[in-house]
Coordinates of C-alpha atoms in Angstrom, one line a residue:
Chain A
A1 CA -10.7 45.5 -85.4
Q2 CA -8.3 42.7 -84.5
T3 CA -10.1 39.7 -83.0
V4 CA -9.2 36.3 -82.1
T5 CA -11.8 33.6 -81.8
Q6 CA -11.6 30.2 -80.1
S7 CA -14.8 28.3 -80.5
Q8 CA -14.1 25.4 -78.3
P9 CA -14.5 26.4 -74.6
E10 CA -13.7 22.9 -73.3
M11 CA -12.0 19.8 -74.7
S12 CA -10.8 16.5 -73.4
V13 CA -8.4 13.9 -74.7
Q14 CA -7.2 10.6 -73.6
E15 CA -3.6 10.4 -72.5
A16 CA -1.2 9.6 -75.4
E17 CA -3.9 10.6 -78.0
T18 CA -3.8 13.6 -80.3
V19 CA -6.0 16.7 -80.0
T20 CA -6.5 19.8 -82.1
L21 CA -7.5 23.2 -80.7
S22 CA -9.0 25.7 -83.1
C23 CA -8.4 29.4 -83.5
T24 CA -9.4 32.0 -86.1
Y25 CA -8.4 35.6 -86.2
D26 CA -9.0 38.7 -88.1
T27 CA -6.4 41.1 -89.5
S28 CA -5.7 43.3 -92.5
E29 CA -2.0 42.9 -92.2
N30 CA 0.1 40.8 -94.5
N31 CA 2.9 39.8 -92.3
Y32 CA 2.4 39.1 -88.7
Y33 CA 3.0 36.5 -85.9
L34 CA 0.6 34.2 -84.1
F35 CA 1.1 32.6 -80.7
W36 CA -0.3 29.9 -78.6
Y37 CA 0.1 30.2 -74.8
K38 CA -0.7 27.7 -72.1
Q39 CA -2.0 28.6 -68.7
P40 CA -1.9 25.6 -66.3
P41 CA -3.6 25.7 -62.9
S42 CA -0.7 27.7 -61.5
R43 CA -2.0 30.5 -63.8
Q44 CA 1.4 31.4 -65.2
M45 CA 1.1 31.9 -69.0
I46 CA 3.7 29.8 -70.8
L47 CA 4.6 30.2 -74.5
V48 CA 3.8 27.0 -76.4
I49 CA 4.6 28.0 -80.0
R50 CA 4.7 30.9 -82.4
Q51 CA 4.2 31.2 -86.2
E52 CA 5.3 33.8 -88.6
A53 CA 2.6 34.4 -91.3
Y54 CA 5.3 35.0 -93.9
K55 CA 6.6 31.4 -93.6
Q56 CA 4.6 28.7 -95.3
Q57 CA 6.0 26.0 -93.1
N58 CA 4.0 25.2 -90.1
A59 CA 5.8 25.7 -86.8
T60 CA 6.7 22.7 -84.6
E61 CA 7.9 22.4 -81.1
N62 CA 8.3 18.8 -79.9
R63 CA 4.8 17.4 -79.5
F64 CA 3.2 20.7 -80.4
S65 CA 2.6 21.8 -84.0
V66 CA 0.3 24.2 -85.8
N67 CA -1.8 24.1 -88.9
F68 CA -1.6 27.6 -90.2
Q69 CA -4.0 28.5 -93.0
K70 CA -3.3 32.1 -93.9
A71 CA -6.1 32.6 -96.5
A72 CA -8.7 31.2 -94.1
K73 CA -7.1 33.1 -91.1
S74 CA -7.0 29.9 -89.2
F75 CA -4.3 28.8 -86.7
S76 CA -5.0 25.5 -85.0
L77 CA -2.7 23.8 -82.4
K78 CA -2.1 20.1 -82.5
I79 CA -0.9 18.3 -79.4
S80 CA 0.4 14.8 -80.1
D81 CA 1.0 12.1 -77.5
S82 CA -1.0 14.1 -74.9
Q83 CA 0.4 14.0 -71.4
L84 CA -1.3 14.8 -68.1
G85 CA 0.8 17.9 -67.8
D86 CA -0.8 19.3 -70.9
T87 CA -4.0 19.9 -68.9
A88 CA -4.4 23.7 -69.0
M89 CA -6.1 26.6 -70.6
Y90 CA -4.8 27.3 -74.1
F91 CA -4.9 30.8 -75.5
C92 CA -4.4 31.8 -79.1
A93 CA -2.9 35.3 -79.4
Y94 CA -2.2 37.9 -82.1
P95 CA -0.2 41.0 -81.7
P96 CA -0.7 43.7 -84.4
N97 CA 2.5 45.3 -85.8
T98 CA 2.4 48.2 -83.3
G99 CA 4.0 46.8 -80.2
N100 CA 3.3 44.2 -77.6
Q101 CA -0.4 44.7 -77.3
F102 CA -1.6 41.1 -77.7
Y103 CA -5.2 40.2 -78.5
F104 CA -6.1 36.9 -76.8
G105 CA -8.9 34.5 -77.6
T106 CA -11.2 33.3 -74.8
G107 CA -9.3 30.2 -74.3
T108 CA -9.9 26.4 -74.6
S109 CA -9.8 24.4 -71.4
L110 CA -8.1 21.1 -72.2
T111 CA -8.3 18.1 -69.8
V112 CA -6.0 15.1 -70.4
I113 CA -7.7 12.0 -69.1
P114 CA -5.5 9.2 -67.7
Chain B
K1 CA 18.2 33.8 -66.0
A2 CA 15.4 34.8 -63.7
G3 CA 11.9 35.1 -65.1
V4 CA 9.4 37.9 -64.7
T5 CA 8.8 38.6 -61.1
Q6 CA 5.6 40.1 -59.8
T7 CA 4.8 41.3 -56.3
P8 CA 2.7 40.9 -54.3
R9 CA 1.3 37.6 -55.4
Y10 CA -1.9 37.9 -53.4
L11 CA -3.7 40.9 -51.8
I12 CA -7.0 41.9 -50.5
K13 CA -8.2 45.5 -50.6
T14 CA -11.3 47.4 -49.7
R15 CA -13.4 49.3 -52.1
G16 CA -12.2 52.9 -52.4
Q17 CA -8.6 52.0 -51.6
Q18 CA -5.7 52.1 -54.0
V19 CA -3.2 49.4 -54.9
T20 CA 0.2 49.3 -56.4
L21 CA 1.6 46.2 -58.2
S22 CA 5.2 45.7 -59.1
C23 CA 6.8 43.8 -61.9
S24 CA 10.5 43.1 -62.6
P25 CA 11.2 42.0 -66.1
I26 CA 13.6 39.4 -67.4
S27 CA 17.1 40.9 -67.4
G28 CA 17.8 42.7 -70.6
H29 CA 14.1 43.2 -71.4
R30 CA 13.0 46.7 -71.9
S31 CA 9.3 46.3 -72.6
V32 CA 6.8 45.6 -69.9
S33 CA 3.1 45.2 -70.6
W34 CA 0.2 44.6 -68.2
Y35 CA -2.9 42.5 -68.6
Q36 CA -6.0 42.0 -66.6
Q37 CA -7.6 38.5 -66.5
T38 CA -11.1 38.0 -65.3
P39 CA -13.6 35.1 -65.9
G40 CA -16.0 37.5 -67.6
Q41 CA -13.7 39.6 -69.8
G42 CA -10.8 37.2 -70.3
L43 CA -7.4 38.6 -70.9
Q44 CA -7.4 42.3 -71.6
F45 CA -4.4 44.6 -72.4
L46 CA -3.9 47.4 -69.9
F47 CA -0.8 49.2 -71.1
E48 CA 2.8 48.8 -72.3
Y49 CA 5.9 50.6 -71.3
F50 CA 9.2 50.8 -73.1
S51 CA 12.2 52.9 -72.0
E52 CA 10.1 54.6 -69.3
T53 CA 7.5 55.7 -71.9
Q54 CA 3.9 54.4 -72.2
R55 CA 3.6 53.1 -75.8
N56 CA 0.1 51.7 -75.8
K57 CA -2.9 51.8 -73.6
G58 CA -6.0 49.6 -73.5
N59 CA -9.5 50.6 -72.9
F60 CA -9.5 51.1 -69.2
P61 CA -10.5 54.1 -67.1
G62 CA -8.0 56.6 -65.8
R63 CA -8.0 54.9 -62.4
F64 CA -5.6 52.5 -63.9
S65 CA -2.1 53.9 -64.4
G66 CA 1.4 52.7 -64.6
R67 CA 5.0 53.7 -64.9
Q68 CA 8.4 52.3 -65.7
F69 CA 11.7 53.0 -64.1
S70 CA 15.1 53.4 -65.6
N71 CA 16.0 49.8 -64.7
S72 CA 12.9 48.6 -66.6
R73 CA 10.9 47.6 -63.5
S74 CA 7.3 48.7 -63.7
E75 CA 4.5 49.4 -61.4
M76 CA 0.8 49.7 -62.0
N77 CA -1.6 51.5 -59.8
V78 CA -5.3 51.3 -59.4
S79 CA -7.0 54.0 -57.5
T80 CA -10.5 54.1 -56.0
L81 CA -10.8 50.3 -56.2
E82 CA -14.1 48.8 -57.3
L83 CA -15.4 45.3 -56.8
G84 CA -15.0 44.7 -60.5
D85 CA -11.3 45.3 -60.3
S86 CA -10.9 41.9 -58.6
A87 CA -8.8 40.0 -61.1
L88 CA -5.5 38.4 -61.9
Y89 CA -3.0 41.0 -63.1
L90 CA -0.4 39.7 -65.3
C91 CA 2.8 41.4 -66.2
A92 CA 4.8 40.4 -69.4
S93 CA 8.2 41.5 -70.6
S94 CA 9.9 41.5 -74.0
V95 CA 13.2 42.4 -75.3
G96 CA 11.8 45.1 -77.6
T97 CA 8.7 46.6 -79.0
G98 CA 7.3 48.1 -82.1
L99 CA 7.9 45.1 -84.3
S100 CA 5.7 42.1 -84.8
G101 CA 7.1 38.9 -83.5
N102 CA 8.3 40.0 -80.1
T103 CA 7.6 37.2 -77.8
I104 CA 6.2 38.3 -74.4
Y105 CA 7.0 36.3 -71.3
F106 CA 4.7 36.4 -68.4
G107 CA 5.1 36.5 -64.6
E108 CA 3.0 34.4 -62.2
G109 CA 0.5 37.3 -61.7
S110 CA -0.8 39.2 -58.8
W111 CA -4.2 38.1 -57.5
L112 CA -6.2 41.2 -56.4
T113 CA -9.4 40.7 -54.5
V114 CA -11.5 43.8 -53.7
V115 CA -14.1 43.5 -50.9

């Protein structure tokens, strides 16, 4: 069964500091994609970053980067220079190679403190 | 380009009633999927439609149904509403399906409260 686990229900970080959110997943597939989505108080899910398992290079999008460890099935999100607008729920997500049925973790609530 | 549009945004229904939620995908997107979000169960996949055909279905009772029209717009219906159906219903669209790596883009959701 495909599962996604986020073990940090809540985290906080000082503005301008760096924070890392953890995610582990389970799959028997060799090539796949992983995603991080952000859900601010408005509740709209916004894509943050995605990673292809086949690529060894970690994905980066501006202040957001991932640490992808395929063997360990770990996919953490690093947010650098945290901003107040980063306050949100962050979900790690994995879609098996059968369509757009995404499995989401339980989320990490991140608060950026001014 | 307009994003995913969901209507209505908020609604209150009584137990036993039925409800229909609508989703218009991003222009050019042919896949529409639906998710239910609750504090207790988190984000759960309901179903996915592509080219008017249901491709996948999550573990929900038959009271939950959906359809997709030729213009890719989708509706989901919940019949005989129960209190536990109170949730945020999220629609997501994607260009295609069947291949890993499709990014899904979400709408703002429809808040359903069952009283």
